[in-house]
Amino acid sequence: MNGVFGDPALYVDFRFEKRALLFDLGDVGALAPRQLLRLTDVFVTHAHMDHFAGFDRLLRVCLGRGPVLRLYGPPGFIAQVEHKLSAYTWNLVDRYPGDFTLLAHEVAPDWQLQAARFRSGARFRREPQEGRRCAGGVLLEEDAFRVRATFLDHGTPCLAFAFEEKTHVNVWKNRLADMGLRVGPWLAEVRRAVMEESPDDTPILARWRDGEGAHERQVALGELKSRALELVKGERLCYVTDIVYHEENAARVARFAADADLLYIETVFLTQEATHAARKMHLTAAQAGTLSRAARAKTVVPFHFSPRYMGREDELRAELERARAGIPADIDRDQPSPAAGAGACLVKTEEKPVNKPVTDTLPQLGAPDPERKNSPIIDESEYDEHDASPDLEIEEGVCYFNDEVFEIGQTVRSGAELLQCSERGVWVRKGEKRPD
Ligand SMILES: [Zn+2]
Ligand SMILES: [Zn+2]
């Protein structure tokens, strides 16, 4: 919904029903109230802000309107929903029309699913519900589809989801007529028999009514299948985001997303910034491509790009596609080679020779104007890049100085001060430089 740079939120609409599912609950400002009201089930990978901050808007739209909304998330999720709800005053909400109900579910690694109900009629007090086991990671099972989950590691348990359409059974009415049969509720039994893969000699009792009264005829399932039915294989959509690259995660993704028709996969950083990606517990584009290749996904949709690549989306896509085609990542090919260790994020200083001293060619920006957009300026002693909490994930990817945008790693002068744009999107004072 929010493009490759926005908060993750994948809206899955049902074409002939007033119904939709949502995978991740980042900013949902782009969805109209009528679209939010169609949601019946919302699946949240983990509760980092960019995946869960849309909760308030969804709740607000549904209040007094929506009937039941089911939410699913990782361990601790019910308490997180409860805390969100308890941040508001609800003294009047029990007078609202309807009884808007949130059913929150959290899944444990042993696939025990806990549930709690929060009703507006009960002022959103937590009401424990009976739990159940979700065998095979199936969180939701319906006639036409199921939603399955798996656990991945993002420094915190993070769920990945698969939306699995079941086999469609299309019935050709005219071909039934050629067989001397008419449509009727008996076709539900046919559909069930097909889904259960019953043998072709399974007898089916076809019954229908018309102007001449009731009719009844027995026909073999195999005959129906060959003459009047069309079986269309359902599609499988997988949604994988916010994971660190390591062997176990890689093996799990390859298994879980195996042969996916459509794989949505996070593609956060370029390989150049692999060290940074690992620290932030995210994938690089090459890693996303490698996982897509291992899963043999038919169509791959990259998303969740770091904002630092604004205007450079093609580089992320190209890196993913190269890895997906099995071409090893060649970071030296058209990029300056990364400096070692944590400094790897600072290679964007472009053609400057590595050891060239800082000179007066640095842009002189004057003093920051409080009326314009400026990133915070901090002393070098206060700056600890490891302190950048991966929980926050609100990285700007750039620094601002009087509305002007600067890339990470860039050094500028503000009067006598040297400022360097750090990877957290803050200016770090690198000392003073008097004009020579
Ligand atoms: Zn995220
Ligand atoms: Zn996250």
Coordinates of C-alpha atoms and ligand atoms in Angstrom, one line a residue:
M1 CA 0.0 0.0 0.0
N2 CA 2.7 2.5 0.8
G3 CA 5.2 1.9 -2.0
V4 CA 8.6 0.4 -1.4
F5 CA 9.8 3.1 1.1
G6 CA 6.6 3.4 3.2
D7 CA 5.5 1.3 6.2
P8 CA 4.8 -2.3 5.3
A9 CA 1.1 -3.0 4.9
L10 CA -0.2 -5.5 2.2
Y11 CA -3.9 -5.2 1.5
V12 CA -5.5 -8.4 0.0
D13 CA -8.9 -7.6 -1.4
F14 CA -11.5 -10.2 -2.3
R15 CA -12.9 -9.5 -5.7
F16 CA -16.5 -10.6 -5.3
E17 CA -16.9 -10.1 -1.5
K18 CA -16.9 -7.2 0.8
R19 CA -13.9 -8.5 2.5
A20 CA -10.1 -7.9 2.8
L21 CA -7.1 -9.1 4.7
L22 CA -4.2 -7.1 5.8
F23 CA -0.6 -8.2 6.3
D24 CA 1.2 -5.8 8.7
L25 CA -0.4 -2.8 10.2
G26 CA 2.0 0.0 9.3
D27 CA 0.6 3.4 8.3
V28 CA -2.8 2.8 6.8
G29 CA -3.6 6.4 6.1
A30 CA -3.7 5.6 2.4
L31 CA -6.8 3.3 2.9
A32 CA -10.2 4.8 2.8
P33 CA -12.5 4.0 5.8
R34 CA -14.7 1.8 3.5
Q35 CA -11.5 -0.2 2.7
L36 CA -10.6 -0.5 6.4
L37 CA -14.1 -1.6 7.2
R38 CA -13.8 -4.6 4.8
L39 CA -11.0 -6.0 6.9
T40 CA -11.8 -9.2 8.8
D41 CA -8.3 -10.4 9.7
V42 CA -5.1 -8.5 10.2
F43 CA -1.8 -10.4 10.5
V44 CA 1.1 -8.6 12.2
T45 CA 4.6 -9.9 11.7
H46 CA 5.9 -8.2 14.8
A47 CA 5.2 -5.0 16.7
H48 CA 8.0 -2.7 15.6
M49 CA 6.4 0.7 15.0
D50 CA 6.5 0.6 11.3
H51 CA 4.5 -2.6 11.3
F52 CA 1.9 -1.7 14.0
A53 CA 1.5 2.0 14.2
G54 CA -1.6 1.9 12.0
F55 CA -3.6 0.3 14.8
D56 CA -5.0 3.5 16.1
R57 CA -6.4 4.6 12.7
L58 CA -7.9 1.2 12.1
L59 CA -9.5 1.2 15.6
R60 CA -10.9 4.7 15.2
V61 CA -12.5 3.9 11.8
C62 CA -14.0 0.7 13.1
L63 CA -15.4 2.1 16.4
G64 CA -19.1 2.1 16.4
R65 CA -19.1 0.6 12.9
G66 CA -17.2 -2.6 12.3
P67 CA -18.5 -5.9 13.9
V68 CA -15.5 -8.1 14.6
L69 CA -11.9 -7.7 13.7
R70 CA -9.4 -10.5 14.2
L71 CA -5.8 -9.7 14.8
Y72 CA -2.9 -12.1 14.8
G73 CA 0.6 -11.6 16.0
P74 CA 3.7 -13.1 17.6
P75 CA 4.3 -13.8 21.4
G76 CA 3.3 -10.8 23.6
F77 CA 0.9 -9.5 21.0
I78 CA -2.2 -9.7 23.1
A79 CA -0.6 -7.5 25.8
Q80 CA 0.5 -5.1 23.2
V81 CA -3.0 -4.7 21.9
E82 CA -4.3 -4.4 25.4
H83 CA -1.7 -1.6 26.2
K84 CA -2.7 0.2 23.0
L85 CA -6.3 0.1 24.1
S86 CA -5.6 1.1 27.6
A87 CA -3.9 4.3 26.5
Y88 CA -7.3 5.8 25.8
T89 CA -10.3 6.7 28.0
W90 CA -13.4 4.7 27.1
N91 CA -16.0 6.0 29.5
L92 CA -18.6 6.6 26.7
V93 CA -17.7 3.8 24.3
D94 CA -20.2 1.3 25.7
R95 CA -22.9 3.7 24.4
Y96 CA -21.8 3.4 20.8
P97 CA -24.0 1.5 18.4
G98 CA -23.0 -2.1 17.7
D99 CA -20.5 -3.8 19.9
F100 CA -17.2 -3.5 18.0
T101 CA -15.0 -6.4 19.0
L102 CA -11.3 -7.0 18.6
L103 CA -10.3 -10.6 18.8
A104 CA -6.5 -10.6 19.4
H105 CA -4.5 -13.8 18.9
E106 CA -0.9 -14.5 19.7
V107 CA 0.9 -17.6 18.5
A108 CA 3.6 -19.3 20.5
P109 CA 6.5 -21.2 18.9
D110 CA 4.9 -24.5 19.9
W111 CA 1.9 -23.3 17.8
Q112 CA -0.4 -22.9 20.8
L113 CA -2.7 -20.0 19.9
Q114 CA -3.9 -17.8 22.8
A115 CA -6.8 -15.4 22.3
A116 CA -8.4 -12.5 24.1
R117 CA -11.5 -10.5 23.3
F118 CA -11.8 -6.7 23.7
R119 CA -15.4 -5.4 23.2
S120 CA -16.4 -1.8 23.0
G121 CA -19.5 -2.7 25.0
A122 CA -17.2 -3.8 27.8
R123 CA -15.0 -0.7 27.4
F124 CA -12.3 -2.8 25.8
R125 CA -11.6 -4.8 29.0
R126 CA -9.5 -7.9 28.2
E127 CA -11.7 -11.0 28.2
P128 CA -9.7 -14.2 27.9
Q129 CA -10.9 -16.7 25.3
E130 CA -10.2 -20.3 24.9
G131 CA -6.9 -21.1 23.0
R132 CA -6.3 -23.7 20.4
R133 CA -3.4 -25.4 18.6
C134 CA -2.8 -24.3 15.1
A135 CA -1.4 -27.5 13.5
G136 CA 1.0 -26.9 10.7
G137 CA 1.1 -23.2 11.5
V138 CA -2.4 -22.6 10.1
L139 CA -3.8 -19.5 11.8
L140 CA -7.0 -19.3 9.7
E141 CA -8.7 -22.0 7.7
E142 CA -11.7 -21.4 5.5
D143 CA -13.3 -23.1 2.6
A144 CA -11.6 -21.1 0.0
F145 CA -8.2 -20.3 1.6
R146 CA -6.0 -20.7 4.6
V147 CA -3.3 -18.4 6.2
R148 CA -0.3 -20.1 7.5
A149 CA 2.6 -18.7 9.6
T150 CA 6.1 -19.5 10.4
F151 CA 8.6 -18.1 12.9
L152 CA 11.6 -16.2 11.8
D153 CA 14.3 -14.3 13.7
H154 CA 14.6 -10.5 13.7
G155 CA 16.2 -10.2 17.1
T156 CA 12.6 -10.8 18.2
P157 CA 10.3 -13.5 17.0
C158 CA 8.8 -12.3 13.7
L159 CA 6.1 -14.1 11.8
A160 CA 6.0 -14.7 8.0
F161 CA 2.7 -15.4 6.4
A162 CA 1.4 -17.4 3.5
F163 CA -2.0 -16.9 2.0
E164 CA -2.9 -20.2 0.3
E165 CA -5.9 -20.3 -2.0
K166 CA -7.4 -23.7 -2.2
T167 CA -8.3 -25.4 -5.4
H168 CA -11.1 -23.7 -7.3
V169 CA -13.7 -26.0 -8.7
N170 CA -15.4 -24.3 -11.6
V171 CA -18.6 -25.9 -12.8
W172 CA -19.6 -25.6 -16.5
K173 CA -23.4 -25.2 -16.4
N174 CA -23.8 -25.9 -20.1
R175 CA -21.8 -29.1 -19.9
L176 CA -23.8 -30.3 -17.0
A177 CA -26.9 -29.7 -19.1
D178 CA -25.3 -31.8 -21.9
M179 CA -25.1 -34.6 -19.3
G180 CA -28.8 -34.2 -18.5
L181 CA -28.0 -32.6 -15.1
R182 CA -28.9 -29.3 -13.5
V183 CA -27.1 -27.2 -10.9
G184 CA -28.2 -27.4 -7.3
P185 CA -26.9 -27.6 -3.8
W186 CA -25.6 -31.1 -4.5
L187 CA -22.6 -29.4 -6.1
A188 CA -21.3 -28.4 -2.7
E189 CA -20.8 -32.2 -2.1
V190 CA -19.0 -32.4 -5.4
R191 CA -16.6 -29.6 -4.4
R192 CA -16.0 -31.2 -1.1
A193 CA -15.2 -34.6 -2.7
V194 CA -12.8 -32.9 -5.2
M195 CA -11.0 -31.1 -2.3
E196 CA -10.7 -34.4 -0.4
E197 CA -9.3 -36.0 -3.5
S198 CA -12.0 -38.8 -3.4
P199 CA -11.5 -41.6 -6.0
D200 CA -13.1 -41.1 -9.4
D201 CA -15.6 -43.9 -8.8
T202 CA -17.1 -42.1 -5.8
P203 CA -20.9 -42.0 -6.4
I204 CA -22.5 -38.6 -6.3
L205 CA -26.2 -38.2 -5.9
A206 CA -27.3 -35.3 -8.1
R207 CA -30.7 -33.8 -7.0
W208 CA -32.5 -30.8 -8.4
R209 CA -35.9 -29.4 -8.9
D210 CA -37.5 -27.8 -11.9
G211 CA -41.0 -27.2 -13.3
E212 CA -41.5 -31.0 -13.6
G213 CA -40.7 -31.6 -10.0
A214 CA -37.8 -33.3 -8.2
H215 CA -35.1 -35.2 -10.0
E216 CA -32.4 -37.5 -8.7
R217 CA -29.6 -39.3 -10.5
Q218 CA -26.4 -41.0 -9.5
V219 CA -23.2 -40.1 -11.3
A220 CA -19.5 -40.9 -10.8
L221 CA -17.3 -38.2 -9.5
G222 CA -14.7 -39.0 -12.3
E223 CA -17.3 -38.5 -15.0
L224 CA -18.3 -35.1 -13.6
K225 CA -14.6 -34.1 -13.3
S226 CA -13.8 -35.1 -16.9
R227 CA -17.0 -33.6 -18.5
A228 CA -18.3 -30.7 -16.4
L229 CA -15.7 -29.5 -13.9
E230 CA -12.6 -27.5 -14.2
L231 CA -10.0 -27.6 -11.4
V232 CA -7.9 -24.5 -11.1
K233 CA -4.9 -24.7 -8.8
G234 CA -5.1 -22.1 -6.1
E235 CA -2.2 -19.6 -5.8
R236 CA 0.2 -19.1 -2.9
L237 CA 1.2 -15.7 -1.8
C238 CA 4.0 -15.4 0.8
Y239 CA 4.9 -12.4 2.9
V240 CA 8.4 -12.3 4.4
T241 CA 9.8 -9.2 6.1
D242 CA 12.1 -8.1 8.9
I243 CA 14.5 -10.9 9.2
V244 CA 18.2 -11.2 9.8
Y245 CA 20.2 -13.3 7.4
H246 CA 21.5 -16.5 8.9
E247 CA 21.4 -20.2 8.1
E248 CA 18.3 -21.1 10.1
N249 CA 16.2 -18.2 8.8
A250 CA 17.4 -18.9 5.2
A251 CA 16.4 -22.6 5.5
R252 CA 13.0 -21.7 7.0
V253 CA 12.2 -19.1 4.3
A254 CA 13.2 -21.5 1.5
R255 CA 10.9 -24.1 3.0
F256 CA 8.0 -21.8 3.8
A257 CA 8.0 -19.9 0.5
A258 CA 8.8 -22.9 -1.6
D259 CA 7.2 -22.5 -5.1
A260 CA 5.3 -19.4 -4.0
D261 CA 3.4 -17.9 -6.9
L262 CA 4.0 -14.5 -5.4
L263 CA 6.7 -13.7 -2.8
Y264 CA 6.8 -10.3 -1.1
I265 CA 10.2 -10.0 0.5
E266 CA 12.0 -7.2 2.3
T267 CA 14.9 -5.7 0.4
V268 CA 16.2 -3.2 2.8
F269 CA 19.9 -2.5 2.1
L270 CA 22.5 -2.9 -0.6
T271 CA 25.3 -5.5 -0.1
Q272 CA 27.6 -2.5 0.4
E273 CA 25.9 -2.0 3.7
A274 CA 25.8 -5.7 4.7
T275 CA 27.3 -5.0 8.1
H276 CA 24.8 -2.4 8.8
A277 CA 22.0 -4.7 7.6
A278 CA 23.1 -7.5 9.9
R279 CA 23.2 -5.1 12.8
K280 CA 19.7 -3.9 12.0
M281 CA 18.5 -7.5 11.6
H282 CA 17.5 -6.9 8.0
L283 CA 18.2 -8.5 4.6
T284 CA 20.3 -7.0 1.9
A285 CA 18.9 -7.1 -1.7
A286 CA 21.3 -9.9 -2.6
Q287 CA 20.2 -11.9 0.4
A288 CA 16.5 -11.4 -0.5
G289 CA 17.4 -12.6 -4.0
T290 CA 19.2 -15.6 -2.7
L291 CA 16.2 -16.6 -0.6
S292 CA 13.8 -16.0 -3.5
R293 CA 16.0 -18.3 -5.6
A294 CA 16.1 -21.0 -3.0
A295 CA 12.4 -20.9 -2.7
R296 CA 11.9 -21.0 -6.5
A297 CA 9.4 -18.2 -6.2
K298 CA 7.7 -17.5 -9.5
T299 CA 7.2 -13.7 -9.0
V300 CA 9.1 -11.7 -6.4
V301 CA 8.0 -8.3 -5.1
P302 CA 10.7 -6.5 -3.2
F303 CA 9.6 -3.9 -0.6
H304 CA 10.6 -2.2 2.7
F305 CA 13.5 -0.3 1.1
S306 CA 15.6 1.8 3.5
P307 CA 14.8 5.5 2.8
R308 CA 18.5 6.1 2.3
Y309 CA 18.0 4.7 -1.3
M310 CA 15.4 7.2 -2.2
G311 CA 15.9 7.7 -6.0
R312 CA 18.1 4.6 -6.2
E313 CA 15.4 1.9 -6.1
D314 CA 16.8 0.4 -9.3
E315 CA 20.0 -0.5 -7.6
L316 CA 18.2 -2.6 -5.0
R317 CA 16.0 -4.2 -7.6
A318 CA 19.0 -5.0 -9.8
E319 CA 21.0 -6.5 -6.9
L320 CA 18.0 -8.7 -6.0
E321 CA 17.5 -9.9 -9.5
R322 CA 21.3 -10.7 -9.9
A323 CA 21.2 -12.9 -6.8
R324 CA 18.0 -14.4 -7.9
A325 CA 19.6 -15.4 -11.2
G326 CA 22.4 -17.0 -9.3
I327 CA 25.0 -14.3 -10.1
P328 CA 27.2 -13.8 -7.1
A329 CA 27.1 -10.4 -5.5
D330 CA 30.0 -8.4 -6.9
I331 CA 30.3 -5.4 -4.7
D332 CA 33.3 -4.1 -6.4
R333 CA 31.9 -4.1 -9.9
D334 CA 30.4 -0.6 -10.0
Q335 CA 30.7 0.6 -6.4
P336 CA 33.6 2.0 -4.5
S337 CA 34.9 -0.8 -2.2
P338 CA 33.5 -0.6 1.3
A339 CA 35.7 0.3 4.2
A340 CA 36.2 -2.3 6.8
G341 CA 33.9 -2.9 9.7
A342 CA 31.4 -0.4 11.0
G343 CA 32.7 2.3 8.8
A344 CA 31.3 0.4 5.8
C345 CA 28.3 2.7 5.7
L346 CA 30.4 5.7 5.1
V347 CA 31.7 4.8 1.6
K348 CA 29.4 7.3 0.0
T349 CA 32.1 10.0 0.3
E350 CA 32.6 9.2 -3.4
E351 CA 35.7 10.0 -5.4
K352 CA 37.6 11.5 -2.5
P353 CA 40.8 9.6 -2.0
V354 CA 40.6 7.7 1.3
N355 CA 43.3 9.6 3.2
K356 CA 42.8 13.0 1.7
P357 CA 42.6 15.5 4.6
V358 CA 39.4 17.4 5.1
T359 CA 39.8 20.7 3.2
D360 CA 38.0 23.9 2.7
T361 CA 36.2 22.4 -0.4
L362 CA 33.6 21.3 2.1
P363 CA 30.3 23.2 1.7
Q364 CA 30.0 26.1 4.1
L365 CA 26.4 26.2 5.2
G366 CA 26.4 28.9 7.9
A367 CA 24.3 28.6 10.9
P368 CA 21.2 26.4 11.2
D369 CA 18.0 28.4 10.7
P370 CA 15.4 27.3 13.3
E371 CA 12.7 28.1 10.8
R372 CA 14.0 25.4 8.4
K373 CA 14.4 21.7 8.6
N374 CA 17.5 20.6 10.4
S375 CA 18.6 17.3 11.7
P376 CA 19.8 17.3 15.3
I377 CA 23.5 18.1 15.9
I378 CA 25.3 16.2 18.6
D379 CA 28.8 15.9 19.9
E380 CA 30.9 13.1 18.8
S381 CA 31.2 11.9 22.4
E382 CA 27.5 11.5 22.6
Y383 CA 27.3 9.5 19.4
D384 CA 27.2 5.7 19.5
E385 CA 26.1 4.1 16.3
H386 CA 25.4 0.9 18.1
D387 CA 23.0 2.7 20.3
A388 CA 20.8 3.2 17.2
S389 CA 18.1 0.9 18.5
P390 CA 16.9 -1.6 15.9
D391 CA 13.6 -1.3 17.7
L392 CA 13.0 2.1 16.4
E393 CA 13.7 1.7 12.7
I394 CA 12.7 5.3 12.1
E395 CA 15.9 6.1 10.3
E396 CA 15.9 9.1 8.1
G397 CA 18.7 7.8 5.9
V398 CA 19.8 11.4 5.2
C399 CA 20.5 14.6 7.2
Y400 CA 18.9 18.0 6.7
F401 CA 20.6 21.3 7.0
N402 CA 18.4 24.4 6.4
D403 CA 16.0 22.2 4.3
E404 CA 18.9 20.9 2.2
V405 CA 19.4 17.1 2.1
F406 CA 22.8 15.5 2.6
E407 CA 23.8 11.9 2.3
I408 CA 25.1 9.8 5.1
G409 CA 28.9 10.2 5.4
Q410 CA 28.9 13.7 4.0
T411 CA 30.9 16.3 5.9
V412 CA 29.9 20.0 5.9
R413 CA 31.0 23.1 7.7
S414 CA 28.7 25.2 9.8
G415 CA 30.7 28.3 10.6
A416 CA 33.9 26.9 12.2
E417 CA 32.3 23.5 13.0
L418 CA 32.7 20.4 11.0
L419 CA 29.6 18.3 10.9
Q420 CA 29.3 14.8 9.5
C421 CA 26.0 13.2 8.6
S422 CA 25.8 9.9 10.6
E423 CA 23.9 6.9 9.7
R424 CA 21.2 7.7 12.2
G425 CA 20.3 10.8 10.3
V426 CA 21.9 13.1 12.9
W427 CA 24.8 15.5 12.4
V428 CA 27.9 14.6 14.5
R429 CA 30.3 17.4 15.4
K430 CA 33.7 16.4 14.2
G431 CA 35.6 19.3 15.7
E432 CA 36.4 22.8 14.6
K433 CA 38.1 24.0 11.5
R434 CA 39.3 27.5 11.3
P435 CA 39.6 28.9 7.8
D436 CA 43.2 28.7 6.7
Ligands
ZN1 ZN 10.3 -3.1 9.5
ZN2 ZN 11.3 -4.8 12.5

